[in-house]
mmCIF file of C-alpha atoms in Angstrom:
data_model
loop_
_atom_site.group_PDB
_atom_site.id
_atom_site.type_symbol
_atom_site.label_atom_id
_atom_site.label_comp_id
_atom_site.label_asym_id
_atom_site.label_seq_id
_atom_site.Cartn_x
_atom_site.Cartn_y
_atom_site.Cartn_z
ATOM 1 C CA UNK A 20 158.081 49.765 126.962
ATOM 2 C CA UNK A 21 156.716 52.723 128.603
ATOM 3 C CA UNK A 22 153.274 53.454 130.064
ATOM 4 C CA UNK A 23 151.354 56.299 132.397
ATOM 5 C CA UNK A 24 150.064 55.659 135.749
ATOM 6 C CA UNK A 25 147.420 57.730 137.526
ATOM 7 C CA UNK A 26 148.699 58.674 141.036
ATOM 8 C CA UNK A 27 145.830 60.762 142.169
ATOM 9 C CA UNK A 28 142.295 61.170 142.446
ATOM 10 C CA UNK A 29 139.916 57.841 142.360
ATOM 11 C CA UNK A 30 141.365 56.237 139.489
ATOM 12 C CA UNK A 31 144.759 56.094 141.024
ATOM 13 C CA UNK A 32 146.938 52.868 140.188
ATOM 14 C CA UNK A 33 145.062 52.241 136.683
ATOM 15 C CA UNK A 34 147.643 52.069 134.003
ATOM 16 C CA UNK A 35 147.819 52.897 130.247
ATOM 17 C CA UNK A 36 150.708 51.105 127.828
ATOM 18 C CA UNK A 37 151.668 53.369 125.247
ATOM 19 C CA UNK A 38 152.997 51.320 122.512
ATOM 20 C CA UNK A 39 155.732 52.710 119.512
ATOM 21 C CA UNK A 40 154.560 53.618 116.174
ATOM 22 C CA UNK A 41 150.860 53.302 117.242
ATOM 23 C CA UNK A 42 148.348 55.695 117.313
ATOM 24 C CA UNK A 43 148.652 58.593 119.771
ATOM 25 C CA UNK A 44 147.336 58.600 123.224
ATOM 26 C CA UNK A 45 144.785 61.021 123.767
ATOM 27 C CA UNK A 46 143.383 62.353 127.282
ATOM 28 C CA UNK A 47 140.411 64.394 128.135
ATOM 29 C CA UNK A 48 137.209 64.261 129.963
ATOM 30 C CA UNK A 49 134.208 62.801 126.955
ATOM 31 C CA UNK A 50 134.307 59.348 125.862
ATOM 32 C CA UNK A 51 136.719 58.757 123.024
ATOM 33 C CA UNK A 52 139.547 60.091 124.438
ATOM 34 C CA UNK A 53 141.829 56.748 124.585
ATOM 35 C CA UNK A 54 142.291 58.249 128.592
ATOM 36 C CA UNK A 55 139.334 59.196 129.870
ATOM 37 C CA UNK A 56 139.512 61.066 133.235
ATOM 38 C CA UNK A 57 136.371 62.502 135.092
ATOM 39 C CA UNK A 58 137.555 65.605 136.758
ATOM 40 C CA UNK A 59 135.911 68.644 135.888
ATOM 41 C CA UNK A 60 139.486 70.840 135.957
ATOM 42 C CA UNK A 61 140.055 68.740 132.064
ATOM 43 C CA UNK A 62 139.301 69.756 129.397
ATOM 44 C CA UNK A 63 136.893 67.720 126.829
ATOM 45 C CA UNK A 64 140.014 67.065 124.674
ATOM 46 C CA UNK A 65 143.131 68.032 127.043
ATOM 47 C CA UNK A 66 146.362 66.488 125.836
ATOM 48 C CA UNK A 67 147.620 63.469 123.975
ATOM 49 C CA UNK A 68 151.067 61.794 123.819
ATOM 50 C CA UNK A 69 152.789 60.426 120.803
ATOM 51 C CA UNK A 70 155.842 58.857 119.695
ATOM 52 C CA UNK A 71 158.473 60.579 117.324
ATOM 53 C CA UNK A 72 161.919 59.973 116.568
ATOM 54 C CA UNK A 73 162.248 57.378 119.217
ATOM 55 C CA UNK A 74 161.250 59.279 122.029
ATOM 56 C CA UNK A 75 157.682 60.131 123.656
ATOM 57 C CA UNK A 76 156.380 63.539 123.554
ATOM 58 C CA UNK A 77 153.204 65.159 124.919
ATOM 59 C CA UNK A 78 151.617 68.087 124.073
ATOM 60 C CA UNK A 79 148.527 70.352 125.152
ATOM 61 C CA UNK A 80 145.411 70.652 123.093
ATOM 62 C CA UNK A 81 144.598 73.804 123.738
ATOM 63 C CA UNK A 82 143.308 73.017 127.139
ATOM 64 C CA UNK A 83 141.563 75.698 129.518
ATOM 65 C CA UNK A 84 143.579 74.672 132.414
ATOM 66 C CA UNK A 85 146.857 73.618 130.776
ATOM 67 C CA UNK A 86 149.540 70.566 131.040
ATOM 68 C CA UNK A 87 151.971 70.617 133.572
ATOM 69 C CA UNK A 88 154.926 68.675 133.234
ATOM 70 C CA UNK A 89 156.504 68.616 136.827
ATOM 71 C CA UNK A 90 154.257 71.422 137.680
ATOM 72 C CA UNK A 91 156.091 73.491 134.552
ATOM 73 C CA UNK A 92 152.828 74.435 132.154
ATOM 74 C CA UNK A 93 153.808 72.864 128.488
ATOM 75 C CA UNK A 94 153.399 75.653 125.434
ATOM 76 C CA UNK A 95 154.665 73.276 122.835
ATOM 77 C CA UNK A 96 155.473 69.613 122.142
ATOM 78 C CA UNK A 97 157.657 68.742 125.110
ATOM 79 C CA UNK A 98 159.815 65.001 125.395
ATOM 80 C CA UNK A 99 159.402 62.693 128.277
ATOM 81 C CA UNK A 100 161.755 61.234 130.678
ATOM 82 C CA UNK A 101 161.477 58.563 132.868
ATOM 83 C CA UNK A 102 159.354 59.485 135.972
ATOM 84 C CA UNK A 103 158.115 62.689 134.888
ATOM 85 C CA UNK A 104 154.921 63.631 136.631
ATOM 86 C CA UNK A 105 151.893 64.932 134.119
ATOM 87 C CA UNK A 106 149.224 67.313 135.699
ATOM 88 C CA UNK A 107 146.090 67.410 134.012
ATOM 89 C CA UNK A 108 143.719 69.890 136.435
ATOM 90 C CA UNK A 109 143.458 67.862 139.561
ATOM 91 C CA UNK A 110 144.836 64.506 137.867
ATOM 92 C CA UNK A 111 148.653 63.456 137.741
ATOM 93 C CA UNK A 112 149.786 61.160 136.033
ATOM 94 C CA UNK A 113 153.244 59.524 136.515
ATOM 95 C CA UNK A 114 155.149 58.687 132.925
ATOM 96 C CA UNK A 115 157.680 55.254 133.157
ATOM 97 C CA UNK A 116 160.114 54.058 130.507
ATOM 98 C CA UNK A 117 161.789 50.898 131.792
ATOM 99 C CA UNK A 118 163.497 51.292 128.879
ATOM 100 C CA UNK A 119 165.167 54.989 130.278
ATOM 101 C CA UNK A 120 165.227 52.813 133.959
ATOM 102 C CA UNK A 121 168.031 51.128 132.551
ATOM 103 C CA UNK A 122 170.129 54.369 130.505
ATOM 104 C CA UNK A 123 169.683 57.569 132.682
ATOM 105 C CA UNK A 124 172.528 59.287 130.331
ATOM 106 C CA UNK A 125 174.684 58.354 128.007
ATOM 107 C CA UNK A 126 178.975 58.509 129.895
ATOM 108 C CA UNK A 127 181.798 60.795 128.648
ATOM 109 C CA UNK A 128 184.100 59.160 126.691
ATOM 110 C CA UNK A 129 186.456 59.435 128.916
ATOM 111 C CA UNK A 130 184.165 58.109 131.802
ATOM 112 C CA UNK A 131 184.746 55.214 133.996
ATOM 113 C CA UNK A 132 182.604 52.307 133.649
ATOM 114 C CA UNK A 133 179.897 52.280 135.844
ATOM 115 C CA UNK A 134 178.338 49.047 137.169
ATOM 116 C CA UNK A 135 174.342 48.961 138.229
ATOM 117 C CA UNK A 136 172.999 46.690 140.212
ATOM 118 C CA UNK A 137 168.887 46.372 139.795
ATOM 119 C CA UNK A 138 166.138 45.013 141.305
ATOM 120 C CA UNK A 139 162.781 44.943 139.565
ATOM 121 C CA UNK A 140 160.822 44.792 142.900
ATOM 122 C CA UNK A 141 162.588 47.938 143.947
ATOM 123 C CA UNK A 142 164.619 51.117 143.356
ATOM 124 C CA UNK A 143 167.932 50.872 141.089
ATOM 125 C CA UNK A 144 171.217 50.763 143.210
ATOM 126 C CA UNK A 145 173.757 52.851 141.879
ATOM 127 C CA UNK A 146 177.017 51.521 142.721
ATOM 128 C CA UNK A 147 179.585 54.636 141.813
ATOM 129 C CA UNK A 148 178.455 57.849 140.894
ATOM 130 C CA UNK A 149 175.741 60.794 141.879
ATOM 131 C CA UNK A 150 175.006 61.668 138.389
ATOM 132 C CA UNK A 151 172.333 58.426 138.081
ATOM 133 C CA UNK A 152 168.944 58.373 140.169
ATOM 134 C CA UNK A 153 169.788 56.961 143.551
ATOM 135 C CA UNK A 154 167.576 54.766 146.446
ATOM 136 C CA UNK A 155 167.359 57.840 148.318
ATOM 137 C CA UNK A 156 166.344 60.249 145.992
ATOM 138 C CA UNK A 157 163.367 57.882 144.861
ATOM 139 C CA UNK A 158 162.425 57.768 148.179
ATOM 140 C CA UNK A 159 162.390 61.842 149.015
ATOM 141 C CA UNK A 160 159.591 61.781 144.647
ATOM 142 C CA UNK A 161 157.749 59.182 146.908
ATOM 143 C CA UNK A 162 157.588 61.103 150.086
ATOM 144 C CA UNK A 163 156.606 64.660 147.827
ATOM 145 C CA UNK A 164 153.746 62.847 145.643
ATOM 146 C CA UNK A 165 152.486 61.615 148.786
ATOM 147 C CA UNK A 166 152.713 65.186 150.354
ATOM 148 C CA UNK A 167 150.994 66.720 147.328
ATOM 149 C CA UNK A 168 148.471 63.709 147.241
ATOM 150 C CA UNK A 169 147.931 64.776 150.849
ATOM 151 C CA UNK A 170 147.656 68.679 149.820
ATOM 152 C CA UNK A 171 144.970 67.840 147.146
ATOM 153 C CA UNK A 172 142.397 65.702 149.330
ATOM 154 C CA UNK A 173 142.965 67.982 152.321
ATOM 155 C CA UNK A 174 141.878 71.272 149.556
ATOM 156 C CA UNK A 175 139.146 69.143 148.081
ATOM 157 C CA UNK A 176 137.638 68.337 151.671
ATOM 158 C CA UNK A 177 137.972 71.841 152.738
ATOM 159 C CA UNK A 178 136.881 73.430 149.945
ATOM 160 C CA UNK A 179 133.469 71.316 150.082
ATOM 161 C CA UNK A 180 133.092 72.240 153.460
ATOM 162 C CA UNK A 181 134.028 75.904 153.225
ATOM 163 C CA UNK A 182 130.845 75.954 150.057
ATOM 164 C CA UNK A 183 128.430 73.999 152.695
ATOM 165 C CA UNK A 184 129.168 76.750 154.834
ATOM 166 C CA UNK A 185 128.617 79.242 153.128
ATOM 167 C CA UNK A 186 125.124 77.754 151.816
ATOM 168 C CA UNK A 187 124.291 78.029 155.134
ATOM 169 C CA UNK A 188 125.121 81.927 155.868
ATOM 170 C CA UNK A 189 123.258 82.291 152.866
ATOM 171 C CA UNK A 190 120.076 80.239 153.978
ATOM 172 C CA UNK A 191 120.254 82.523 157.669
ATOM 173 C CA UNK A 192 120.520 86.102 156.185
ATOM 174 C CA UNK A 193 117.804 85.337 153.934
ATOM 175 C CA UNK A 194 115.837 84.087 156.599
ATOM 176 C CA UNK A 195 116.629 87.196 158.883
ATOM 177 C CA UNK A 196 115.802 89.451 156.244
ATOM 178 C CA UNK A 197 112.455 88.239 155.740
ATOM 179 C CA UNK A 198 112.115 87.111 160.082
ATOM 180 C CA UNK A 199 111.485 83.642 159.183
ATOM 181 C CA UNK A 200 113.159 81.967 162.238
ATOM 182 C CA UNK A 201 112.513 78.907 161.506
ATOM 183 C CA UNK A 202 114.356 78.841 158.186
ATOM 184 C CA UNK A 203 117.395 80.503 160.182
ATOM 185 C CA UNK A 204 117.121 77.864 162.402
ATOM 186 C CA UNK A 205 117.351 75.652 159.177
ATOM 187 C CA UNK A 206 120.806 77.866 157.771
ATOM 188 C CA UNK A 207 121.954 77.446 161.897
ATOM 189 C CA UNK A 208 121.900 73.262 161.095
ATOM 190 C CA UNK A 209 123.797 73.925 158.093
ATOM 191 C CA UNK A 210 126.499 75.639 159.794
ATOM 192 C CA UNK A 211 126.650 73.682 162.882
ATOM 193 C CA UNK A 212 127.406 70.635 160.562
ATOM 194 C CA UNK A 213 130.024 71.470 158.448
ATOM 195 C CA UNK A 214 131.680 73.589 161.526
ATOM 196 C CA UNK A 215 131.768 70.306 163.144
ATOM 197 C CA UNK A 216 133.188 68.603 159.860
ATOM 198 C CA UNK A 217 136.304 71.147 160.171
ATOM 199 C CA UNK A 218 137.063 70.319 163.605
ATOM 200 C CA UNK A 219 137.344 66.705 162.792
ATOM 201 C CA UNK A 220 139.475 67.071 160.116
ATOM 202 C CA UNK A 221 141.722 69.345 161.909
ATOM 203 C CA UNK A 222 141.771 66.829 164.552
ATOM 204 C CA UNK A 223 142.319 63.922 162.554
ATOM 205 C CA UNK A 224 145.339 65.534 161.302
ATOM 206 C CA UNK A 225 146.204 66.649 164.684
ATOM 207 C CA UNK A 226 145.746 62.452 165.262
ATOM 208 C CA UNK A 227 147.324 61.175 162.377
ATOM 209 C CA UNK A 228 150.884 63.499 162.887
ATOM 210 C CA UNK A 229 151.660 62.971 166.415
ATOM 211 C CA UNK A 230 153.431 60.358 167.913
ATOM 212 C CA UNK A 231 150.375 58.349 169.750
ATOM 213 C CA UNK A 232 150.894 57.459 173.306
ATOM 214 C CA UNK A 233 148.217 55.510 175.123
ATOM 215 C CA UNK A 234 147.196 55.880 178.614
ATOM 216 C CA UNK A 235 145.473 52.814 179.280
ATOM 217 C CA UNK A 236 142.921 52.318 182.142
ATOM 218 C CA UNK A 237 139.806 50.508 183.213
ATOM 219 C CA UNK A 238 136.476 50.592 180.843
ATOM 220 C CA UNK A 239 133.154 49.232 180.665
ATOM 221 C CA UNK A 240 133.938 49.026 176.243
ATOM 222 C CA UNK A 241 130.335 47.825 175.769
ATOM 223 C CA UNK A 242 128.841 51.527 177.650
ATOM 224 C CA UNK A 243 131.342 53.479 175.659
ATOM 225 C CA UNK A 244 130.396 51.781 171.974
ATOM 226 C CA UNK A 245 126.619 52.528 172.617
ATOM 227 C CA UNK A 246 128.100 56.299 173.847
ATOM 228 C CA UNK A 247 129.756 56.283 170.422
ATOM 229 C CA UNK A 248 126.507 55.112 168.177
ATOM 230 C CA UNK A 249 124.872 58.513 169.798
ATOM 231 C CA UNK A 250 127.874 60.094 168.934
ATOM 232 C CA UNK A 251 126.941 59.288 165.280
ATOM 233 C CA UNK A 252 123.426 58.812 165.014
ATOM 234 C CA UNK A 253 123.118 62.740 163.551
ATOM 235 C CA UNK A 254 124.963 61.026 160.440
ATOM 236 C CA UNK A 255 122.987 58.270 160.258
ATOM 237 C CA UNK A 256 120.016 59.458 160.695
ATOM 238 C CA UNK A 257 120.485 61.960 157.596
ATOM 239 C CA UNK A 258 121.738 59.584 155.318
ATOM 240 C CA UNK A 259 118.401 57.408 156.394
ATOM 241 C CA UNK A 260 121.070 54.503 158.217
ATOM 242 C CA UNK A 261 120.224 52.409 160.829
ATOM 243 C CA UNK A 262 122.625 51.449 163.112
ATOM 244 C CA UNK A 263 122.392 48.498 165.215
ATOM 245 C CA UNK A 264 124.344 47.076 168.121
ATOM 246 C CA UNK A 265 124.972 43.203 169.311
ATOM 247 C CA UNK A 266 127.060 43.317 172.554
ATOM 248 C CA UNK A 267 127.897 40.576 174.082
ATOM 249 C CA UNK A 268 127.281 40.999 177.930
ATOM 250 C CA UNK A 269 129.608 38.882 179.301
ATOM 251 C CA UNK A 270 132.452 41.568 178.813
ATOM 252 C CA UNK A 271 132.840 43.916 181.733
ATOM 253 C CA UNK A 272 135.669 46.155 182.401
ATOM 254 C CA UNK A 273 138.864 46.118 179.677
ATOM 255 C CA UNK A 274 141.475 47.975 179.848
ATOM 256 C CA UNK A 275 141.943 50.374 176.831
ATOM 257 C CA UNK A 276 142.764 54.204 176.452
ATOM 258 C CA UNK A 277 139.058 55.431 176.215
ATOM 259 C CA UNK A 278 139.742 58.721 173.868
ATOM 260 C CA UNK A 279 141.590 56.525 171.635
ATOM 261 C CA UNK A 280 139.302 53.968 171.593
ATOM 262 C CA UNK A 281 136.222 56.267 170.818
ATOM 263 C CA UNK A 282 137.933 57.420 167.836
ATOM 264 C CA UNK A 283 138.876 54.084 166.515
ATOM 265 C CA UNK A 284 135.170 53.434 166.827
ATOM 266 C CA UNK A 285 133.671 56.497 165.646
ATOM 267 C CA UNK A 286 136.202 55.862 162.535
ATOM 268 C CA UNK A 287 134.946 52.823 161.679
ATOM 269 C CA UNK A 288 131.019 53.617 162.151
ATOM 270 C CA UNK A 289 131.271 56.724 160.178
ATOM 271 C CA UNK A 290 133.051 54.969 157.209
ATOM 272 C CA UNK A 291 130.538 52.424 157.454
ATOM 273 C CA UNK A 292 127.715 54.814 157.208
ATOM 274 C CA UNK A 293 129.285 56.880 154.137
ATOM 275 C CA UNK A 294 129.968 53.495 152.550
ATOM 276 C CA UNK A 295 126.218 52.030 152.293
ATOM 277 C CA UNK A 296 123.245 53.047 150.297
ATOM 278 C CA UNK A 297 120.908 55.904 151.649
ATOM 279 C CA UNK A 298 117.633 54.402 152.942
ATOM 280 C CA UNK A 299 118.571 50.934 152.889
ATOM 281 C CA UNK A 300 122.086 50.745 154.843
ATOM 282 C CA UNK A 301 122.658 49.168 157.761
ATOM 283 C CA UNK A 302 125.464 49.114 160.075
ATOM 284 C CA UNK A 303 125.947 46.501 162.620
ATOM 285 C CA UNK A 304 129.016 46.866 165.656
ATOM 286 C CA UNK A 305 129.248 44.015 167.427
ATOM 287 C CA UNK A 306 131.384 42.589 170.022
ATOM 288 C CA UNK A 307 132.764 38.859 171.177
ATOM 289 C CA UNK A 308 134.699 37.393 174.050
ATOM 290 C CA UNK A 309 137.027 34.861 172.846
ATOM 291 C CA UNK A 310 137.724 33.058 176.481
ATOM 292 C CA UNK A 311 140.210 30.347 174.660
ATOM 293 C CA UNK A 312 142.587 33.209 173.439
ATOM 294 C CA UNK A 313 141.645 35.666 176.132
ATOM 295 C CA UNK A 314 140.430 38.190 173.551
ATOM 296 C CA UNK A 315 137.854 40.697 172.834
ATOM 297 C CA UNK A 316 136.888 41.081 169.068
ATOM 298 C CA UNK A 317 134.718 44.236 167.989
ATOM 299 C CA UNK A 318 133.351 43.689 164.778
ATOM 300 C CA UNK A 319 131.980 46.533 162.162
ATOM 301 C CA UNK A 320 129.576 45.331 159.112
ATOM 302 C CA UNK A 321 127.470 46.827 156.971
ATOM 303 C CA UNK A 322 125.538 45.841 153.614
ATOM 304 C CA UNK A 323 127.769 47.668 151.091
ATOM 305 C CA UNK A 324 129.540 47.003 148.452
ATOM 306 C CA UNK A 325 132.783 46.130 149.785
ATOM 307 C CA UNK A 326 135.660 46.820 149.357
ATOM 308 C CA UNK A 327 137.789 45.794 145.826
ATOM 309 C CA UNK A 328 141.415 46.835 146.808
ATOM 310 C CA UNK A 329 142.470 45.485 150.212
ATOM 311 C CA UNK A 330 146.058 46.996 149.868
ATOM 312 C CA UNK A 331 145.639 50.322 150.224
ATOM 313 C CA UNK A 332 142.633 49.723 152.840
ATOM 314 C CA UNK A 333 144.882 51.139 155.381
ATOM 315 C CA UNK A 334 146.817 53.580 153.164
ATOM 316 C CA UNK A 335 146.869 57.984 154.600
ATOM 317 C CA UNK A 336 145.306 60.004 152.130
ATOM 318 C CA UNK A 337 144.097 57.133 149.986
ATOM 319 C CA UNK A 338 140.269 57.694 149.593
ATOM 320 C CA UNK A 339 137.402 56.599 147.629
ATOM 321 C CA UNK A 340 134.739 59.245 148.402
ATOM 322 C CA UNK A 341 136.072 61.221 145.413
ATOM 323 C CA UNK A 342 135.698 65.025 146.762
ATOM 324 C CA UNK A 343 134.155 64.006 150.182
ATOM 325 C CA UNK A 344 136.510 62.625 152.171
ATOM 326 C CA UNK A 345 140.616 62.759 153.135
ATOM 327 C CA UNK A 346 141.160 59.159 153.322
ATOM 328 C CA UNK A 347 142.884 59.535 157.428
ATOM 329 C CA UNK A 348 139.939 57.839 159.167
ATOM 330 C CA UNK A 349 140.963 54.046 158.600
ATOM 331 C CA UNK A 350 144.793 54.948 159.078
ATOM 332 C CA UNK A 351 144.105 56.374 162.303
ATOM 333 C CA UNK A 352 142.089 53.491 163.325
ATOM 334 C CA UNK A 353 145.312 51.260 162.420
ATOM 335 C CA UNK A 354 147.999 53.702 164.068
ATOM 336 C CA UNK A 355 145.690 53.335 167.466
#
């Protein structure tokens, strides 16, 4: 059995079986391609893969951007192995044959036997020789396709930002060339926006790298969420949000590392905001003083429409805002 996995972009973890002797598999961008992938770097009919002489091949359909077969561009019919990585513009997909998990290559004749020890819920144990795909090898593929998952969002987000930017140079020197201040004032929004939308990237990977340490002291936490919903309100207010806060008075001072804390809430608000509908969202941070467990609870809700995979809530780089977002904020909030 072997199938292909997307492992980037927002349709990451679907799966497609590719069954022997059936029909080829096609991929491209319009409906009727048996994979259908909406990234605009595909072509309308990009590849397919097929079965032939009991192997599976893919091949390029004369695509504009070309098939990469780890990052290799294909010219002609090329066969598959077992965790080969397909690029298809800004979409890979990741080819498995348990049937190849089992066989990585066929012994010498005059090779000793070699025993295998495997676990379905994890990596194959080779117990003998370096010729066969060890533990620590998978590992190092799972620590690069997260580093080029990582590479991908971070040149999507920047790239988005970098055109806002220069929509707004644009909107200023045609406003100074006609002296219309008030449109350069406009441009000046523009760019004071998305200048601000670099620095928190930068600084959420500044975050997310370094080894955390907390300096805890004294803080009035309800004073320093309603500093935080100012903080924000710019966002809201564009996107047409209200925010709302329910504070429960009886907590005074707690004792929490303030800068950290801000940006665990600021995370949270701001993915709240982005999450809900324009015009109609609303975002509610609350907080509670459990006095039976001696706890505080701060509580983040909104009226959108949810969340569907709770497993990779938490995950770096794993983002469902497409082109708009790096996927850091909630992993920050959980490393804090």
């Amino acid at each position: 059995m072997a199938e292909l996995r997307i492992i980037t972009g927002p349709l990451r973890g679907t799966r497609f079986e590719l069954e022997k002797g059936g029909w080829a598999k096609s991929i491209g961008r319009i409906d009727g391609m048996d994979i259908v992938l909406a990234d605009k770097a595909i072509s309308r009919k990009h590849a397919e893969v097929f079965y032939r002489d009991s192997q599976w091949f893919i091949r390029d359909l004369g695509s504009s951007n070309g098939t990469f077969i780890n990052e290799q561009r294909i010219t002609e019919p090329i066969p598959l192995k077992n965790n080969d990585q397909i690029r298809c513009g800004a979409t890979v997909l990741l080819f498995e044959s348990h049937q190849d998990s089992w066989i990585l290559d066929k012994p010498a004749k005059d090779s000793p036997t070699i025993e295998l020890e495997y676990n379905p819920g994890d990596t194959m144990v080779a117990i003998a020789f370096d010729n066969l795909q060890t533990k620590q090898s998978a590992q190092q593929r799972q620590r690069l396709m997260q580093a080029g998952q990582a590479a991908l969002n971070l040149s999507h987000g920047i790239k988005n930002i970098l055109q806002a930017v220069s929509t707004g140079r644009d909107v200023i020197d045609s406003a100074f060339s006609r002296n219309e201040i008030d449109q350069a004032k406009k441009g000046w929004n523009i760019l004071k926006r998305n200048l601000e939308q670099i620095q928190k990237l930068v600084l959420d990977m500044l975050k997310f790298s370094k080894e955390i340490e907390l300096r805890l002291q004294p803080c009035l936490f309800n004073r320093l969420i309603e500093t935080v919903i100012q903080m924000v309100s710019a966002q809201a207010q564009m996107r047409s949000v209200t925010v709302a806060a329910q504070l429960d008075e009886q907590i005074g001072m707690v004792n929490v590392d303030p800068d950290r804390m801000q940006d665990v809430i600021m995370n949270l608000l701001l993915n709240a905001i982005e999450a809900v509908e324009p015009q109609k969202g609303q975002v509610t941070v609350s907080t509670e003083l459990d006095t039976e467990r001696h706890q505080m609870i701060l509580r983040v809700a909104d009226n959108g429409p949810g969340i569907n995979d709770l497993s990779s809530l938490f995950e770096p780089f794993h983002t469902t805002k497409g082109n708009t977002g790096v996927g850091l904020g909630l992993a920050i909030v959980r490393k804090v």
